[in-house]
Amino acid sequence: MLAWRLCRESFADLSGEGARRYGGRWNSPGRPLIYAASTAALAVLEVRVHLDLPPELLPDDYVLVTIDLGDAAIEAVSAIPEHPQAFGDAWLNEQRSPVLQVPSAIVPESPNFLINPAHTEASGVRIVQRRGFEFDRRLWLAG
């Protein structure tokens, strides 16, 4: 199964360092985690919703990364829990699975994938493609 990640070049790896530094919806700071999406389009939406810069000020080092989840076991969550960060931290602590499938907060019908890089079964997860990415400026048009 493939997953996609849109990120700055310095975070285009499988270390989970960005989430470790800053935390996210599903993890507290200090806990490495890789956020990925089920489609490239969802990966773009997941990043765009957090960008508060006009397109001309965006950094030019975004990359779209394709990740092969290999044979990694995937645990699925059908709804976003009341406290997703606490849920994700518990999932990381318990080492239940290398990948957690969760609903997107933007499009709940489309899943995102959380990859625990510290899980022993995550060793088969690998990057299979990486390419430069430039946002389409129409994503900033007022409606």
C-alpha positions as MATLAB code, in Angstrom:
seq = 'MLAWRLCRESFADLSGEGARRYGGRWNSPGRPLIYAASTAALAVLEVRVHLDLPPELLPDDYVLVTIDLGDAAIEAVSAIPEHPQAFGDAWLNEQRSPVLQVPSAIVPESPNFLINPAHTEASGVRIVQRRGFEFDRRLWLAG';
ca = [
       0.000    0.000    0.000;
       1.233    3.489   -0.832;
       0.953    6.682    1.198;
       1.973   10.258    0.367;
       3.626   12.978    2.369;
       4.036   16.625    1.387;
       6.695   18.361    3.422;
       9.727   20.611    3.347;
      12.853   18.919    1.979;
      14.529   18.846    5.393;
      11.702   16.598    6.711;
      11.446   14.322    3.646;
      12.595   11.204    5.451;
      11.153    8.530    7.715;
      12.562    9.765   11.026;
       9.446   11.543   12.302;
      11.706   14.394   13.409;
       9.311   17.233   12.528;
       6.513   15.733   14.616;
       9.016   14.968   17.386;
      10.054   18.626   17.481;
       6.647   20.257   17.199;
       4.004   17.632   17.942;
       0.785   17.416   15.973;
      -2.860   16.427   16.133;
      -1.917   12.823   16.973;
       1.318   13.195   18.997;
       2.877   15.360   21.674;
       6.258   17.031   21.127;
       9.103   14.662   21.908;
       7.490   11.676   20.170;
       8.595   10.912   16.593;
       5.750   10.210   14.175;
       5.362   10.307   10.399;
       2.159   11.815    9.037;
       1.100   10.613    5.572;
      -2.077   10.600    3.478;
      -3.882    7.951    1.450;
      -3.636   10.068   -1.729;
      -1.319   12.757   -3.023;
      -4.282   15.161   -3.279;
      -5.162   14.651    0.390;
      -1.516   15.256    1.329;
      -1.729   18.635   -0.447;
      -4.963   19.556    1.362;
      -3.528   18.516    4.731;
      -0.610   20.914    4.267;
      -2.542   23.734    2.567;
      -5.043   24.040    5.423;
      -2.167   24.994    7.755;
      -0.403   27.492    5.485;
      -1.078   31.112    6.344;
       1.374   32.630    3.871;
       0.442   34.028    0.473;
       1.712   31.765   -2.318;
       4.486   34.150   -3.350;
       6.056   33.835    0.130;
       5.973   30.028    0.311;
       9.350   28.317    0.545;
      10.400   26.596   -2.668;
      11.639   23.390   -1.033;
       8.394   21.393   -0.726;
       8.601   17.795   -1.897;
       5.963   15.142   -2.472;
       7.156   11.826   -1.070;
       5.639    8.460   -1.969;
       5.937    5.902    0.818;
       5.497    2.158    0.403;
       4.033    0.765    3.631;
       5.139   -2.725    2.590;
       3.764   -5.497    4.799;
       3.446   -3.284    7.878;
       0.408   -4.092   10.000;
      -2.183   -1.315    9.913;
      -4.498   -0.628   12.821;
      -7.568    1.445   11.898;
      -9.498    4.048   13.869;
     -12.963    4.750   12.437;
     -13.539    8.150   14.090;
     -11.314   10.874   15.474;
     -11.280   10.430   19.261;
     -12.117   13.292   21.603;
      -8.406   13.670   22.459;
      -6.456   12.498   19.392;
      -3.078   13.567   20.762;
      -3.545   11.461   23.915;
      -4.818    8.569   21.785;
      -1.788    8.804   19.487;
       0.640    9.047   22.389;
      -0.888    5.910   23.930;
      -0.678    4.116   20.569;
       2.996    5.048   20.294;
       3.724    3.959   23.883;
       1.934    0.619   23.516;
       3.649   -0.188   20.180;
       0.421   -1.885   19.019;
       1.171   -1.549   15.304;
       3.645    0.245   13.030;
       0.877    2.113   11.155;
      -2.341    3.697   12.380;
      -5.032    4.567    9.817;
      -7.081    7.565   10.969;
      -9.789    9.714    9.359;
      -8.666   13.010    7.894;
      -9.964   16.001    9.861;
     -10.519   17.729    6.494;
     -12.163   14.861    4.602;
     -13.190   12.193    7.156;
     -14.058    9.731    4.364;
     -10.375    9.698    3.350;
      -7.768    8.202    5.644;
      -4.417    9.440    6.757;
      -1.663    7.123    7.942;
       0.470    7.614   11.023;
       3.739    5.701   10.934;
       5.636    4.930   14.121;
       9.295    4.977   13.021;
      10.359    3.419   16.350;
       8.215    0.302   15.865;
      10.250   -2.813   15.019;
       7.894   -3.685   12.145;
       8.293   -0.250   10.541;
      11.642   -1.256    9.045;
       9.891   -2.373    5.823;
       8.349    1.067    5.291;
      10.358    2.921    2.663;
      10.382    5.960    0.433;
       9.932    4.931   -3.205;
       9.715    8.340   -4.878;
      10.396   11.973   -4.102;
       9.809   14.971   -6.336;
       9.798   18.712   -6.015;
       6.361   20.198   -5.496;
       4.970   23.636   -6.280;
       1.526   24.629   -5.019;
      -1.021   25.662   -7.613;
      -1.798   29.314   -6.819;
      -5.508   28.707   -7.438;
      -5.594   27.091   -4.002;
      -5.386   30.654   -2.617;
      -8.180   32.236   -4.703;
     -10.925   33.872   -2.692;
     -14.383   32.423   -3.284;
];
